[in-house]
Amino acid sequence: MNKLVYLIPLFPLIGFLINGLWRKSLSKTLISIIGSGAILGSFIVSLVLFFQVKASGGFIATAFNFINIENFSGAKALIIPFAFQVDQLSAVFLLIITGIGFLIHVYSTAYMHEEEPQHFGRYFAYLNLFVFSMLLLVLGENYVIMFIGWEGVGLCSYLLIGYWFKNDTYNYAAKKAFVMNRIGDLGFLLAVFWIIAKLHTVSYNEVFTQVASLNTFDITGITLLLFVGAMGKSAQIPLYTWLPDAMAGPTPVSALIHAATMVTAGIYMIARSNVLYSLSAITQNIVAIIGLATALFAATIALKQNDIKKVLAYSTVSQLGYMFLGLGVGAYTGAVFHVMTHAFFKALLFLAAGSVIHAMHHEQDIRNMGGLKKKLPITHLTFLIGCIAIAGIPPFSGFFSKDEILAAAYAKNPIYWGLGVAGAAMTAFYMFRLYATTFLGTFRGTNDQQHHLHESPKAMTIPLIVLALLSVVGGFIGVPEVLHGHHELNSFLSPVLVSENKHHLEHSTEYLLMGISVAIATIAIIFAINKFSKKPQLNDAEGFGKVLENKWYIDELYDTIIAKPLLSFSQFLKNVMEKKIIDGSVNNVGKFVNYSARQLRLVQSGQVANYIMIMILAIVVFILFWYYDSSILKLAGKLFH
Amino acid sequence: MNTVQILFWVLSSLAILSAVMVVISKNPIHSVLWLIVVFFCISGHYVLLNAQFLAIVNLIVYAGAIMVLFLFVIMLMNLNKETEPQKNIWMKLAGTIAGGCFLISTCNFIFNAQTVSKELGRGTVMMGSGDIGLIKNLGKMLFSDYVVPFEISSVLFLSAMVGAVVIGKKD
Amino acid sequence: MPIQYYIYLSLALFSIGIVGVLIRRNAIIVFMCIELMLNAVNLLLVAFSKMHHNTAYLVDKATTKGSDGQLFVFFIMVVAAAEVSVGLAIIVMMYRNTKSIDINFLNRLKN
């Protein structure tokens, strides 16, 4: 029964190979069936394993020893097995990845139908490869397998962002994503090396049992470096600028990778390493502060963006900040819960936005939309549900998860809570600004676009409906006891996640906190709808608004500080080192040979007398060497000793 | 020192002196004449060694025929002192030094080899007597043991004659 | 006379001939120096033949041991004569073609 776990990543891998190798000869229908079917198969197996884990706890399935170094550093062997660990945490993530992945695959079959078969096949191959890497990441039994998946999702992100490779801007965005990811990966690798050096193992179980023996410096260093990796992968300050640019990829890609799965890899990694983080208070503070700062910062930028996908991208960065805040204050379950609900409603929002873009024939500027409520009913309803969920209005799922995080934050430090509520208010505001300008009011686009408005096909709307349902009911597995619930998720995950939130706030405090946050969110919603539905004041921003619209000029800052000096340094290397020194020395070898040949040619003078003279001299030398060789050797010995 | 030795030294020094004059002379006709003197000295050495046949043949062939041929050619081309081409001084110096090195090294070599080789150390030359230089004995050896090279040399002469005529033809 | 004297004498003549070949530019003089070298060798050969005859004579009074040396000299002279005739023919032809007998003109062996 345990061996079933190998099927989970195997299906997408096979899907990738088939779609990738035969993409030129398969039809679009066949490609979609193979691609989506692979993920469906993984989902079914994940479901089976989920129930098994629920019933009898986690297990580990080892395939073979990946790295087997005897006598590593002081007669201790280093063994890194290629093994999968299925426990409660990975089971939850498996369901999220394969479930939402399957819905997005189905959605893509309709969204990408304009592509030619070979590009269609390429898309599905990359998507399957991505799911495969993500599954490796969450299934891994040790940090190295996780890292393999980590790199794989970075690669697939690059491939999929630059999917329409003929456009240069998209290629830059893909490169940017990959490079920033790589910076994070460096931190991750250093942390892994540190762990190997100190503990001689990378398997989670062994690390977690031995970690108490390390001193504070080691633990802080390792956790900080791991967090650097998470910063790159999950788009926290300062490595977040790639995520808005990554919207250059197709919308389903944005939904899957940059909303639901890849960006949550960082959260997964920290949640998995919660034992380490609980031992290091400094890192936890840093994580919380950076998470909070990111949440607020991204929310301010989202207030003034005019592209549907960019608003959603900054919203993702902001919500990820909330998740890190949760991790930082010790609410590991809360963070994982928020990952789950966020996956539901963010994927829903992205797919709905994709539906809008599809209907508007690839128009993405919300200033040219409006009044789409009547023409796109299903999309409108599902989008609205997603907005309400993300704003944190009960009883939708976002409320429960966000509130759990905010309550834990209050227990740690009321300021965190206050700022978190401010961020929540901004979230509600900009989301409903987006909703109002897109769906309410009058249509502001061209007549041509208005003519072509129609609801999307079933393959796109059914996933929307499913996700909307999940956004509505998904929160009910985490109802806190304050509200007379049992928080099934908490009890499910408790064997794995050390729950530190023994804050035990009084029930009255909790009610107060919840009430305040809901009230503020509702006020923001009403304000936004009022402002933007009748006469949308979407003229060009000025003053501080302009700064927000230009993303606080962070991209330009990075360009000046980092990119330009590097480029000029490489120019210098090219001109001086490469041309003069390396090329020069190679050329000079050739020139020297030429020169010496010309000089040597003068020996052949054609004068017989010269030749004879040289012959005579040679004879003299021969006589000397032949007859007097013993004395010459003695002389040479005296000279050179 | 008896007569033979005195004669040996006189002939030797005369030969060397004349050879130097051959090389140094600017006028080619003078060079030819000095070379004839060298040949006479060498023939004198042959007589001292009682190689009578060779002495006479040397005089007849070399000094008589070959040098006369040289003289003919020189006079044919009307060479005299002014038209003589001269190498530059450095080449002459280099040539002299090369030859000198050669001489010195080989002499040294012979000098040191006397302890090695018995014959070199104690060999003496029979001077003034010895039958093998007589025409009769040489002739006997020539026509019995060495008759094949003798005949072939006649063919050689034939080819040389033909070659000289062919090369020198004016057409 | 010990044999070394003859060796030294012959070597001296030979090296003078070499110096002459290296120094002179007139082709005919060069040729003559070659003849000089040949003669030096001839002298040495005769001297060696008498030396061998001497060593054999002390043993057997009727020996003819050293005669091949002198016969060799005879053949050298034969060859020298033939060579001179052909060589001078070549020089005459060279003079006819280039109106000069400077051996520096004969640098076609260059390159």
PDB file of C-alpha atoms in Angstrom, chain C residues 3-78:
ATOM      1  CA  ILE C   3     103.739   8.921 -38.507  1.00  0.00           C
ATOM      2  CA  GLN C   4     102.323  11.870 -36.572  1.00  0.00           C
ATOM      3  CA  TYR C   5     104.396  14.319 -38.542  1.00  0.00           C
ATOM      4  CA  TYR C   6     102.798  13.220 -41.734  1.00  0.00           C
ATOM      5  CA  ILE C   7      99.408  13.385 -40.147  1.00  0.00           C
ATOM      6  CA  TYR C   8      99.987  16.919 -38.971  1.00  0.00           C
ATOM      7  CA  LEU C   9     101.301  17.990 -42.317  1.00  0.00           C
ATOM      8  CA  SER C  10      98.369  16.505 -44.144  1.00  0.00           C
ATOM      9  CA  LEU C  11      95.928  18.054 -41.728  1.00  0.00           C
ATOM     10  CA  ALA C  12      97.510  21.442 -42.203  1.00  0.00           C
ATOM     11  CA  LEU C  13      97.234  21.242 -45.939  1.00  0.00           C
ATOM     12  CA  PHE C  14      93.673  20.017 -45.688  1.00  0.00           C
ATOM     13  CA  SER C  15      92.547  22.813 -43.422  1.00  0.00           C
ATOM     14  CA  ILE C  16      94.255  25.378 -45.609  1.00  0.00           C
ATOM     15  CA  GLY C  17      92.226  23.968 -48.425  1.00  0.00           C
ATOM     16  CA  ILE C  18      89.050  24.315 -46.338  1.00  0.00           C
ATOM     17  CA  VAL C  19      89.836  27.893 -45.511  1.00  0.00           C
ATOM     18  CA  GLY C  20      90.364  28.546 -49.164  1.00  0.00           C
ATOM     19  CA  VAL C  21      86.989  27.089 -50.069  1.00  0.00           C
ATOM     20  CA  LEU C  22      85.277  29.214 -47.472  1.00  0.00           C
ATOM     21  CA  ILE C  23      87.083  32.434 -48.252  1.00  0.00           C
ATOM     22  CA  ARG C  24      87.309  32.702 -51.985  1.00  0.00           C
ATOM     23  CA  ARG C  25      84.475  33.748 -54.225  1.00  0.00           C
ATOM     24  CA  ASN C  26      86.064  32.872 -57.504  1.00  0.00           C
ATOM     25  CA  ALA C  27      84.774  29.483 -58.565  1.00  0.00           C
ATOM     26  CA  ILE C  28      88.009  28.408 -60.159  1.00  0.00           C
ATOM     27  CA  ILE C  29      90.070  29.182 -57.064  1.00  0.00           C
ATOM     28  CA  VAL C  30      87.584  27.203 -55.006  1.00  0.00           C
ATOM     29  CA  PHE C  31      88.074  24.320 -57.356  1.00  0.00           C
ATOM     30  CA  MET C  32      91.802  24.545 -56.949  1.00  0.00           C
ATOM     31  CA  CYS C  33      91.536  24.456 -53.200  1.00  0.00           C
ATOM     32  CA  ILE C  34      89.523  21.292 -53.551  1.00  0.00           C
ATOM     33  CA  GLU C  35      92.393  19.818 -55.515  1.00  0.00           C
ATOM     34  CA  LEU C  36      94.689  20.888 -52.723  1.00  0.00           C
ATOM     35  CA  MET C  37      92.597  18.978 -50.225  1.00  0.00           C
ATOM     36  CA  LEU C  38      92.662  15.921 -52.380  1.00  0.00           C
ATOM     37  CA  ASN C  39      96.392  16.057 -52.550  1.00  0.00           C
ATOM     38  CA  ALA C  40      96.722  16.338 -48.825  1.00  0.00           C
ATOM     39  CA  VAL C  41      94.727  13.167 -48.504  1.00  0.00           C
ATOM     40  CA  ASN C  42      96.831  11.453 -51.099  1.00  0.00           C
ATOM     41  CA  LEU C  43      99.952  12.266 -49.132  1.00  0.00           C
ATOM     42  CA  LEU C  44      98.523  10.864 -45.988  1.00  0.00           C
ATOM     43  CA  LEU C  45      97.471   7.695 -47.701  1.00  0.00           C
ATOM     44  CA  VAL C  46     100.947   7.084 -49.057  1.00  0.00           C
ATOM     45  CA  ALA C  47     102.471   7.757 -45.656  1.00  0.00           C
ATOM     46  CA  PHE C  48     100.155   5.225 -44.031  1.00  0.00           C
ATOM     47  CA  SER C  49     100.926   2.658 -46.693  1.00  0.00           C
ATOM     48  CA  LYS C  50     104.622   2.990 -45.952  1.00  0.00           C
ATOM     49  CA  MET C  51     103.946   2.670 -42.234  1.00  0.00           C
ATOM     50  CA  HIS C  52     102.104  -0.572 -42.697  1.00  0.00           C
ATOM     51  CA  HIS C  53     104.833  -1.822 -45.003  1.00  0.00           C
ATOM     52  CA  ASN C  54     107.332  -0.934 -42.345  1.00  0.00           C
ATOM     53  CA  THR C  55     105.606  -2.916 -39.650  1.00  0.00           C
ATOM     54  CA  ALA C  56     105.185  -5.868 -41.960  1.00  0.00           C
ATOM     55  CA  TYR C  57     108.728  -5.615 -43.303  1.00  0.00           C
ATOM     56  CA  LEU C  58     110.180  -6.184 -39.900  1.00  0.00           C
ATOM     57  CA  VAL C  59     108.480  -9.536 -39.901  1.00  0.00           C
ATOM     58  CA  ASP C  60     108.769 -10.652 -43.479  1.00  0.00           C
ATOM     59  CA  LYS C  61     111.141  -9.083 -45.905  1.00  0.00           C
ATOM     60  CA  ALA C  62     109.224 -10.009 -49.029  1.00  0.00           C
ATOM     61  CA  THR C  63     105.831  -8.665 -48.083  1.00  0.00           C
ATOM     62  CA  THR C  64     103.712  -6.409 -50.220  1.00  0.00           C
ATOM     63  CA  LYS C  65     101.448  -5.243 -47.445  1.00  0.00           C
ATOM     64  CA  GLY C  66     101.217  -1.506 -47.994  1.00  0.00           C
ATOM     65  CA  SER C  67     100.623  -1.482 -51.710  1.00  0.00           C
ATOM     66  CA  ASP C  68      96.876  -1.036 -51.645  1.00  0.00           C
ATOM     67  CA  GLY C  69      97.342   2.391 -50.118  1.00  0.00           C
ATOM     68  CA  GLN C  70      99.350   3.559 -53.062  1.00  0.00           C
ATOM     69  CA  LEU C  71      96.975   2.006 -55.547  1.00  0.00           C
ATOM     70  CA  PHE C  72      94.141   3.828 -53.884  1.00  0.00           C
ATOM     71  CA  VAL C  73      96.031   7.055 -54.390  1.00  0.00           C
ATOM     72  CA  PHE C  74      96.388   6.161 -58.052  1.00  0.00           C
ATOM     73  CA  PHE C  75      92.653   5.798 -58.405  1.00  0.00           C
ATOM     74  CA  ILE C  76      92.027   9.010 -56.533  1.00  0.00           C
ATOM     75  CA  MET C  77      94.121  10.763 -59.086  1.00  0.00           C
ATOM     76  CA  VAL C  78      92.140   9.160 -61.857  1.00  0.00           C
TER      77      VAL C  78
END
